[in-house]
XYZ file of C-alpha atoms in Angstrom:
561
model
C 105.921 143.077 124.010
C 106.306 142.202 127.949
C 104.976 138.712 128.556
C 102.754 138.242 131.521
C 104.428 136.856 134.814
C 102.650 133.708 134.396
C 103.204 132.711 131.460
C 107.169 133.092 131.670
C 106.264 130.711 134.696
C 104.778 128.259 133.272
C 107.303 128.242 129.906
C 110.019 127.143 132.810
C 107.742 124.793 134.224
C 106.764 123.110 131.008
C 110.940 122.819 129.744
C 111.667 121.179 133.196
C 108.611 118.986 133.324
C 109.629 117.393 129.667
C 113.231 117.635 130.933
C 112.185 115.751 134.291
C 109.749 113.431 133.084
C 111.166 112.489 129.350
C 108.268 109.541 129.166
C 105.425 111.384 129.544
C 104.480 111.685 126.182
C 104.860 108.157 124.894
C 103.929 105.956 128.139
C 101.283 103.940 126.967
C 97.968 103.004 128.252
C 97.991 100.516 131.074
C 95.826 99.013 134.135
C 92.826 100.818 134.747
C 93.057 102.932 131.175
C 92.039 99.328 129.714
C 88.978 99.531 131.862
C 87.590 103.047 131.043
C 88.542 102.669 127.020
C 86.544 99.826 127.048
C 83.450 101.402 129.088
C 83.170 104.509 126.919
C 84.565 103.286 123.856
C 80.601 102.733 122.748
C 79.106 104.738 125.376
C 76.291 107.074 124.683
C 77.073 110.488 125.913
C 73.397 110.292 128.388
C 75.133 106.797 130.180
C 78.177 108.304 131.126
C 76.526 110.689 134.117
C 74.508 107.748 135.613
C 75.101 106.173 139.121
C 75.161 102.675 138.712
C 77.304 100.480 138.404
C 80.302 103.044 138.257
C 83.806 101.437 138.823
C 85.000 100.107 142.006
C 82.079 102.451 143.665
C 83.334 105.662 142.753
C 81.691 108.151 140.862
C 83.741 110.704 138.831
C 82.193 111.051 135.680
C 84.063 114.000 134.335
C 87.618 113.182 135.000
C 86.990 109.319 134.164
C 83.817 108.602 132.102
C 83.338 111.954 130.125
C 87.631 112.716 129.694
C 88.246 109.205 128.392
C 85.005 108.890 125.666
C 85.273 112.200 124.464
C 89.433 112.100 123.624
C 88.524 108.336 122.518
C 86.026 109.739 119.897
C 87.810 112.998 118.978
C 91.551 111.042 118.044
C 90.275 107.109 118.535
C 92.086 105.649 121.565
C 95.678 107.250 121.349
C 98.529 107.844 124.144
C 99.418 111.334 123.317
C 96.421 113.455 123.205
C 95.743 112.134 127.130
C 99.363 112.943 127.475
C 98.613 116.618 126.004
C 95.713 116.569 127.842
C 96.888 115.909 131.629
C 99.887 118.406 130.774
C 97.683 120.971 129.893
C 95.873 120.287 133.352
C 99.084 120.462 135.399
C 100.179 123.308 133.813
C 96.598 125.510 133.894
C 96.638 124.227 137.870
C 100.180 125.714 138.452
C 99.344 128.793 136.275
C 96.038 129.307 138.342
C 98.015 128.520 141.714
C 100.836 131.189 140.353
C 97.991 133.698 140.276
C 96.551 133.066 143.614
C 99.603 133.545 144.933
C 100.905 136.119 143.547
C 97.939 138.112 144.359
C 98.065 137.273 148.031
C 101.991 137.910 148.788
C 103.673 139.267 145.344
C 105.489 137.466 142.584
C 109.046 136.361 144.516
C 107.106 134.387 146.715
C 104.553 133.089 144.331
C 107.456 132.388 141.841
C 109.021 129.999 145.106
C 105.420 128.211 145.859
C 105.073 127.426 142.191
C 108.123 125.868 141.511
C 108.389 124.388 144.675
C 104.826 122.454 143.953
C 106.173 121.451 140.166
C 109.123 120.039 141.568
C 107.077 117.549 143.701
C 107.738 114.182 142.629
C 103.948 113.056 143.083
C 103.060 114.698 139.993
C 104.807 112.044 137.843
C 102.698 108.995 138.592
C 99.405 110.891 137.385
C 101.240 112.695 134.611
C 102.471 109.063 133.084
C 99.211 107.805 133.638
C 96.213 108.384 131.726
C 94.076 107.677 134.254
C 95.633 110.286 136.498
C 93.353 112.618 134.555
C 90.852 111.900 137.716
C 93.492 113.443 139.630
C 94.785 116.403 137.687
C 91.417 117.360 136.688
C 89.916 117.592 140.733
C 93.545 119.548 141.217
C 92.749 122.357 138.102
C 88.872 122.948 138.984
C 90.003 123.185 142.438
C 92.044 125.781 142.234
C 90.477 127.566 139.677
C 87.611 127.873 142.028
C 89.764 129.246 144.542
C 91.141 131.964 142.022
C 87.099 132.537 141.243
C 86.513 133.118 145.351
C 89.710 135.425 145.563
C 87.802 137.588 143.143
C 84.114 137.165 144.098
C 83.411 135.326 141.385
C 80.645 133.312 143.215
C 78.735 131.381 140.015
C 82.323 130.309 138.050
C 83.546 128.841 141.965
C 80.517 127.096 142.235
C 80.350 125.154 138.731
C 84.261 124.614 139.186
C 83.416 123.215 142.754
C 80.580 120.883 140.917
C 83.225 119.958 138.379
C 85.750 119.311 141.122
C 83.795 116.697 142.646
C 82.372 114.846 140.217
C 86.293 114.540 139.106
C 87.681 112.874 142.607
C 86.147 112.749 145.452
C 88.763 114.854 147.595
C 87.074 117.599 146.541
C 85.460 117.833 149.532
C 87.439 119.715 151.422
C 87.360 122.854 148.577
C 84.127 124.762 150.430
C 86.321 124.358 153.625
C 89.146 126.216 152.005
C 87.306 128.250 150.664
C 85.710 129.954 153.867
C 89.034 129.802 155.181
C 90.178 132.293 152.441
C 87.121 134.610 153.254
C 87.628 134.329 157.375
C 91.594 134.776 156.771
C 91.922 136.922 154.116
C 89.469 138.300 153.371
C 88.415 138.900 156.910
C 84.972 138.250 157.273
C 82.603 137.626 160.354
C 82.099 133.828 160.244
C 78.157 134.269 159.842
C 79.188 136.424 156.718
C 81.523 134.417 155.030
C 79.422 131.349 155.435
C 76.848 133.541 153.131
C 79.578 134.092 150.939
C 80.755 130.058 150.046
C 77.101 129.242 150.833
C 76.471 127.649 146.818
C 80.133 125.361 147.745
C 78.769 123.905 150.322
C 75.335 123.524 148.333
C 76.899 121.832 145.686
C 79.007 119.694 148.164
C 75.557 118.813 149.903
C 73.717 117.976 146.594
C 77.075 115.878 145.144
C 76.814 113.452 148.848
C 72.803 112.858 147.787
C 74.038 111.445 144.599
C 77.555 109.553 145.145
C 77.169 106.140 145.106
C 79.288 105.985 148.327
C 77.549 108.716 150.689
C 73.957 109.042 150.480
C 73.250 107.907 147.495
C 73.355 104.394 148.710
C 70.069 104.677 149.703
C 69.216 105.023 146.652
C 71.269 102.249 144.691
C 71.537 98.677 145.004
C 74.003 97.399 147.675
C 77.347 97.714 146.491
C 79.770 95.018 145.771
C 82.197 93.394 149.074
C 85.334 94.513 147.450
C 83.979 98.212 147.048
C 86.098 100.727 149.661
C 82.931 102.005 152.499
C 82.342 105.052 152.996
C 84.459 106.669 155.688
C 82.984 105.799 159.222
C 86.308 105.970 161.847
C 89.428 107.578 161.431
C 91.944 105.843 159.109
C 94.355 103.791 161.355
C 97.407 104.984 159.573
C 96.150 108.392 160.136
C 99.349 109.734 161.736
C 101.652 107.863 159.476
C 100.053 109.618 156.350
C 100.219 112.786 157.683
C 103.598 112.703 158.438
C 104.715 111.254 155.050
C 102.345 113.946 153.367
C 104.423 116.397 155.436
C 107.771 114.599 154.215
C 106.724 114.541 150.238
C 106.836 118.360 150.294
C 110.335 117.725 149.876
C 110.587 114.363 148.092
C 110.936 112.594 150.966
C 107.983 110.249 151.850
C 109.684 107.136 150.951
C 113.790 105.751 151.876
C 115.450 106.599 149.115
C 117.990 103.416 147.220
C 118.344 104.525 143.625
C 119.293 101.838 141.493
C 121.968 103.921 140.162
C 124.863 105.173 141.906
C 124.304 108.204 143.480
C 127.083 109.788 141.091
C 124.653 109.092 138.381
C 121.602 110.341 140.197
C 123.022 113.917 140.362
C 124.491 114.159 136.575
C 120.880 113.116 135.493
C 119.471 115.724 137.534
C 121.890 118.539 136.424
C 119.208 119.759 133.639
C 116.294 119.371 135.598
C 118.307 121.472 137.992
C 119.314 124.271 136.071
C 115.861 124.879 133.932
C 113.983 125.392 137.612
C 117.262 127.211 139.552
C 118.850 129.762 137.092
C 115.102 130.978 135.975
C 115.322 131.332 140.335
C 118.437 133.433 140.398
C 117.123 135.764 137.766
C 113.701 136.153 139.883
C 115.208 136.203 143.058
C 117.947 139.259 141.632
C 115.462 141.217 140.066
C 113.458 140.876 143.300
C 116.163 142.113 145.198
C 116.623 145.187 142.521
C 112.929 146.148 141.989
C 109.873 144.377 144.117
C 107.259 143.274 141.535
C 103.829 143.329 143.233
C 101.272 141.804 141.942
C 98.856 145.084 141.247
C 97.017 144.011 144.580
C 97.603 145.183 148.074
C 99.059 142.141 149.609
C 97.407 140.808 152.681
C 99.926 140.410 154.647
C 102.691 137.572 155.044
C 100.911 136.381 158.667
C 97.599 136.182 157.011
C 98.892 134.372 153.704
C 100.724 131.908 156.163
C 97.472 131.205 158.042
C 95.881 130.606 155.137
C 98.068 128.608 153.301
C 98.369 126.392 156.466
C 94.655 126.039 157.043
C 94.259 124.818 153.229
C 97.354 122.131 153.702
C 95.397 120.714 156.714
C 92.320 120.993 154.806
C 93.806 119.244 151.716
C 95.134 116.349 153.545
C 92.026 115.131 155.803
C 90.915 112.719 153.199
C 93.857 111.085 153.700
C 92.451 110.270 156.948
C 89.919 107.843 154.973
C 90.103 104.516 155.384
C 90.843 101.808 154.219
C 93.658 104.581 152.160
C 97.465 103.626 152.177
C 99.599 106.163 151.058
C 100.205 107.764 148.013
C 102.286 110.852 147.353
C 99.676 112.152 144.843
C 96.792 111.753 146.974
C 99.032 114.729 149.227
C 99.399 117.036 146.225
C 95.954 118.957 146.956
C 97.491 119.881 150.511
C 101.002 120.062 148.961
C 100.098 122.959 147.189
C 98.669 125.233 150.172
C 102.048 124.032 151.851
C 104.344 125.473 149.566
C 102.043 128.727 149.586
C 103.731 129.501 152.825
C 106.960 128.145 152.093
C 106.969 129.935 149.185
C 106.358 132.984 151.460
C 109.081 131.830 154.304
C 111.694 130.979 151.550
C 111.059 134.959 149.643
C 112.314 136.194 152.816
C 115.673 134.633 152.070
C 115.174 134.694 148.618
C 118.952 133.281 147.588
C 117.596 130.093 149.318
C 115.296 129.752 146.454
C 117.534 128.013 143.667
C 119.849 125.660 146.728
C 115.823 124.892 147.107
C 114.774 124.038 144.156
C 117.956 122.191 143.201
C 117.444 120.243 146.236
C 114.514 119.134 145.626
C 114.913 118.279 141.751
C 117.365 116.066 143.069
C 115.441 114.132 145.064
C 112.887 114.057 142.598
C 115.588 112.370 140.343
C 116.613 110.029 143.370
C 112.876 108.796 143.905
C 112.184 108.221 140.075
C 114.984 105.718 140.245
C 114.064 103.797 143.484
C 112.478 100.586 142.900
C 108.904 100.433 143.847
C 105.670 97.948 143.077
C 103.759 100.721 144.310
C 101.446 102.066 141.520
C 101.398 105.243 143.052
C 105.361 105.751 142.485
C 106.802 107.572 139.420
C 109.288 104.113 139.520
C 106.505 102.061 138.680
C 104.865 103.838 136.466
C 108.469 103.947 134.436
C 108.924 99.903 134.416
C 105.238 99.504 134.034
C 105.673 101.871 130.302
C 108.395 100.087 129.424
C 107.214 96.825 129.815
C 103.909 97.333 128.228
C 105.842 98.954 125.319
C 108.292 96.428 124.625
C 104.989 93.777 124.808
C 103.503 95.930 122.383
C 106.671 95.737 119.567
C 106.645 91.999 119.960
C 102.617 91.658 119.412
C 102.745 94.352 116.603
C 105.726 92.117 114.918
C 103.621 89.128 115.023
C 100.437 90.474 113.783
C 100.428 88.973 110.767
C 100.265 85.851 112.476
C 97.573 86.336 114.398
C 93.917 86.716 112.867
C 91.120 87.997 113.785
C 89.151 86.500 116.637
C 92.319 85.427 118.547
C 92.665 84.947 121.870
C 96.598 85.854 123.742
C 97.441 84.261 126.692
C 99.995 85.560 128.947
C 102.314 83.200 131.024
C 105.270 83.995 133.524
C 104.373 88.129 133.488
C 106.420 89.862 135.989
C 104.105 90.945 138.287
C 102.517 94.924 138.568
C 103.043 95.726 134.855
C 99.416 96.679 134.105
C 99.069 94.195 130.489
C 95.608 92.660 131.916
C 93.662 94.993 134.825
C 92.805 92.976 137.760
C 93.133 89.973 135.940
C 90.515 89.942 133.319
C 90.146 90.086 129.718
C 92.183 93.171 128.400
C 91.597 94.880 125.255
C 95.438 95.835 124.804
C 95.674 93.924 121.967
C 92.607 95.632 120.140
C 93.878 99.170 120.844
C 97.760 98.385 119.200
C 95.993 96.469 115.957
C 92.907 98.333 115.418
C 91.314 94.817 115.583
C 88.891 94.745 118.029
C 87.691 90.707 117.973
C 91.332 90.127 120.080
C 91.417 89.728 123.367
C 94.375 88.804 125.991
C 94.072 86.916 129.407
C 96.309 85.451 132.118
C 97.014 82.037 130.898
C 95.859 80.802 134.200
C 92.125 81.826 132.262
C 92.935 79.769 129.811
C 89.983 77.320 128.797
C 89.234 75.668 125.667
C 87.479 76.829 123.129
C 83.443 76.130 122.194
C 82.985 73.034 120.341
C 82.706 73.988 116.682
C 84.537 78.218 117.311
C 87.183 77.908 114.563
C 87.634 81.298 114.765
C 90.825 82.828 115.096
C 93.550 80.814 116.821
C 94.978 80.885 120.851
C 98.887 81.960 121.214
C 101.144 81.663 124.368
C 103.021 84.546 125.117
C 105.893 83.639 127.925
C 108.082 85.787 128.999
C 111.681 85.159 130.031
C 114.119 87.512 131.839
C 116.888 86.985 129.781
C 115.095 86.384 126.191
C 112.451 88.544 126.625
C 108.993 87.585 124.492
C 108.356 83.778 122.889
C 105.452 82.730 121.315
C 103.916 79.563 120.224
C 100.122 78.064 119.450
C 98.100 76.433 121.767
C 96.111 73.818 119.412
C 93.841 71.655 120.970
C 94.314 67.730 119.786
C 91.488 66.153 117.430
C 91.098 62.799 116.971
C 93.838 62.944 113.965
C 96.324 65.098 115.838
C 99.810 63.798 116.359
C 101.190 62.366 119.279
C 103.469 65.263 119.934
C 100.803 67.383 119.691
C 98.631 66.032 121.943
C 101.912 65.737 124.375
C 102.510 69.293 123.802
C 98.994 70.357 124.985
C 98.837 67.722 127.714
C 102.400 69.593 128.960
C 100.751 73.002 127.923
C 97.641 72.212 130.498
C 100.338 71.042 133.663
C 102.148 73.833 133.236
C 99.275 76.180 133.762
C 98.150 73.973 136.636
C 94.972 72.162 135.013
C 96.056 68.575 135.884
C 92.686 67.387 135.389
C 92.571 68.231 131.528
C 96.301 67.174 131.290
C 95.028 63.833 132.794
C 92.748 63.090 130.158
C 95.720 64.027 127.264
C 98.554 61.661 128.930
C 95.549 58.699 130.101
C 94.802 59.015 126.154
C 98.373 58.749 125.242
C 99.153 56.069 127.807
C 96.269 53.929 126.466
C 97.490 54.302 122.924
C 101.363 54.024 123.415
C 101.519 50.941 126.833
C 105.285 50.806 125.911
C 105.776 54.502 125.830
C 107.238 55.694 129.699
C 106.449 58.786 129.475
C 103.236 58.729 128.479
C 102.714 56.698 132.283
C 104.838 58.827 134.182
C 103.188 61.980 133.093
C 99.765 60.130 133.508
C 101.077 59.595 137.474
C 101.917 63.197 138.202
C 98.839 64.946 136.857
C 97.116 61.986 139.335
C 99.601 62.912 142.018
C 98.812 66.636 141.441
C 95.133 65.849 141.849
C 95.227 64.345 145.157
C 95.125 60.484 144.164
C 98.531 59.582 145.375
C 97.953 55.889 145.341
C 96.754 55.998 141.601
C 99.307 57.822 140.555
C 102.391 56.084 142.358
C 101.125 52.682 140.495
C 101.311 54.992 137.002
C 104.664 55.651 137.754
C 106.134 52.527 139.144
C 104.392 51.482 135.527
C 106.793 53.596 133.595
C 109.527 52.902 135.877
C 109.218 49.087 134.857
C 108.981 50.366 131.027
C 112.028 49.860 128.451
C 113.896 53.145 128.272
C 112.518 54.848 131.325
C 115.502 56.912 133.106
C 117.720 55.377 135.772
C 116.510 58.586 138.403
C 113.172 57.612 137.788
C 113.798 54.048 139.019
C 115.903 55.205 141.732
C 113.663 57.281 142.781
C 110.619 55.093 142.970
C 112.892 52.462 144.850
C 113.954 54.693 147.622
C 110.556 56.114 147.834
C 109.455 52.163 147.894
């Protein structure tokens, strides 16, 4: 039995995705995922469709709200089955996009467009990230509901067009593209093909009445200062993002300075490579031997360019947004109307298609291995996984030690690794244990606990470059606690930049060891630290004049005298 065209598509897409992208089905959750867990981890299934009160001001209660709480309850709040999930989405999007293609200018040049798009490094940050389902989700009901137009499927186009925006808002463009497909292609009188995508732009009018950032402000409380406005001028950057939209259809948006040698770079990329360019060769031969149309008659390569070119315009205004920075995957939408005509260009030369491809696979590899903070890179999303993961083995090996109702603090976190999202409590711990009284801050939100909660216990976590994970217990002195304990937490509290509270631990020691110089000297500094110079020069002169005290302290004090 012959397998369908797309299928055999999609097979070569899938080996070179897991070939490409060999963390995508263990990266763990991280950043925002903590966020949406939480929110519909006891979430009735009415709440997660209202307006309120919606993160950060933007509403996208299928691709956030409804994904997240309905894999949470069907396999409890697992990596893999969002992992399964937003590789379904990216493959369905490419099979769909396959389709359309194929039915506008034949399978060589469909065959180029579609592995041209999969080879497009901006798929990796949302495929790594769970929370990229927003993302992939918009992409697949967008394009399936320009399939649905291409074969006047009206009612399907319009519930994937609903679906499409209450995923991301970017969807806004899709009733645009669509009457471009029934002006270009399908040639229609403008009047006429207005009729025809009259329920998209229905939908699109009905969806601005309810988002929280449109219209439907009027109807909602004022939103929060640190919520992005609604769009009112033209994005500053505008040009810049266009161009580097332009530049990431080849992997090229950002310099390239792998931290590998380059010799490296293109032996890692030699499988990647061949499962994309040797499936090419066979296409593009058997193209040459036999033409393979689609069953359709064609439109035309003219018309197919116009209309791919009209939808990769269309696709990128919302990067013209503000306040947006750039992104590659926020291009991918207008990415994929792009390669529609290069896939159409390159068919015309069609033993350009594998030096393509290969091309482009390599500079996929390059930009997975340049170092970036940006969240948005695959590079990021790579030392973000790791990171979290190698946190998670050291928690998970001292869980015995740590009972329920305990609180982690992190100290000396390299920075954008996504443990605690925008620096509240995270529930990281609770999803690794299964216990869900834990909880895990920032040591810098470190305060002690209520007088008489002798619940559970607080741990420092501090991490060192070269050593990796330490932890030790942060016990708050009683009356009958030793003096090296109450030193420790006096030290604890400086180090994390409460001087006050380490005041009142050194003042205590100082008053109960006069003869101790440390006990002054460390009394001085937090004083020094809180502004009271005077007070705390006299502590420290104090334990300068103290048996024992070091011979830099009294130096010190003298020249400073």
């Amino acid at each position: 039995m012959r397998l369908p065209a797309v299928l055999l598509v999609l097979a070569v897409v899938a080996v070179y995705l897991l070939l490409a992208l060999r963390i995508v089905l263990v990266a763990p959750f991280h950043a925002d995922d903590f966020i949406f867990l939480e929110r519909t981890r006891h979430a009735t299934f009415l709440s997660l469709w209202q307006t309120n009160d919606v993160p950060f001001g933007y509403y996208r209660p299928w691709s956030r709200e409804f994904s997240f709480w309905l894999v949470q309850h069907l396999f409890g709040p697992r990596e893999l089955p969002f992992h399964l999930l937003a590789i379904g989405l990216y493959l369905g999007t490419l099979g769909m996009g396959f389709t359309l293609a194929r039915r506008l200018a034949g399978t060589l040049p469909a065959t180029a467009a579609t592995l041209g798009a999969a080879a497009l490094a901006a798929w990796g940050t949302i495929l790594i990230w769970p929370s990229g389902l927003q993302d992939l989700w918009m992409y697949a009901f967008s394009m399936g509901a320009l399939l649905l137009v291409s074969r006047g499927r009206n009612a399907g186009a319009t519930l994937c067009t609903a679906l499409a925006l209450l995923s991301k808002e970017s969807a806004m463009v899709l009733p645009a593209i669509a009457l471009a497909y029934t002006l270009v292609i399908e040639r229609r009188r403008p009047l006429d093909a207005l009729r025809r995508t009259a329920p998209l732009w229905a939908v699109l009018v009905g969806w601005a009445f309810v988002h929280p950032l449109l219209a439907g402000r009027w109807f909602h409380a004022p939103l929060p200062a640190s919520t992005p406005a609604a769009a009112r001028w033209i994005n500053p950057l505008a040009g810049s993002l266009l161009f580097q939209a332009a530049l990431s259809l080849v992997n090229l948006d950002a310099p390239l300075a792998p931290v590998m040698p380059w010799k490296a770079v293109a032996w890692g990329s030699l499988g990647p490579i061949a499962s994309l360019a040797i499936p090419a060769m066979l296409v593009a031969w058997r193209a040459g031997r036999r033409w393979s149309p689609s069953g359709v008659e064609p439109p035309g390569p003219g018309r197919v360019i116009a209309f791919g070119g009209a939808w990769a315009i269309l696709g990128w205004l919302p990067l013209l947004q503000p306040p947006l920075t750039w992104h590659a995957y926020y291009g991918i939408f207008g990415a994929l109307g792009a390669w529609l005509v290069l896939g159409v260009l390159v068919a015309r030369v069609r033993w350009l298609l594998a030096p393509v491809l290969a091309g482009l696979v390599f500079l996929h590899v390059a930009v997975s291995a340049t170092p970036s903070l940006d969240l948005g890179t695959e590079f990021y999303q790579i030392r973000a996984s790791n990171f979290v993961r190698m946190t998670r083995s050291f928690l998970m090996s001292r869980a015995p030690e740590i009972p329920p109702h305990s609180r982690i603090f992190l100290a000396q976190v390299p920075g954008s690794v996504g443990l605690i999202p925008w620096d509240q409590r995270s529930i990281a711990p609770q999803i690794w244990t299964g216990d869900t009284t834990l909880a895990m801050y920032y040591v810098s939100r470190y305060h002690p606990r209520a007088e008489g909660d002798s619940l559970g216990r607080d741990i420092l976590f501090a991490y060192d470059n070269k050593k990796g994970w330490s932890s030790q217990l942060i016990v708050f002195p009683t009356v009958t606690s030793s003096p090296a304990e109450v030193k420790q937490y006096g030290t604890f509290l400086w180090g994390i930049g409460h001087a006050a509270e380490a005041r009142v631990q050194f003042e205590r020691l100082a008053n109960q060891y006069p003869r101790d110089w440390s006990a002054a000297f460390n009394l001085g500094t937090c004083y020094i630290r809180m502004g009271d110079t005077l007070q705390g020069l006299r502590w420290c002169e104090r334990a300068a004049a103290l048996p024992g005290a070091p011979a830099e302290l009294v130096e010190a004090l003298r020249r400073l005298r």
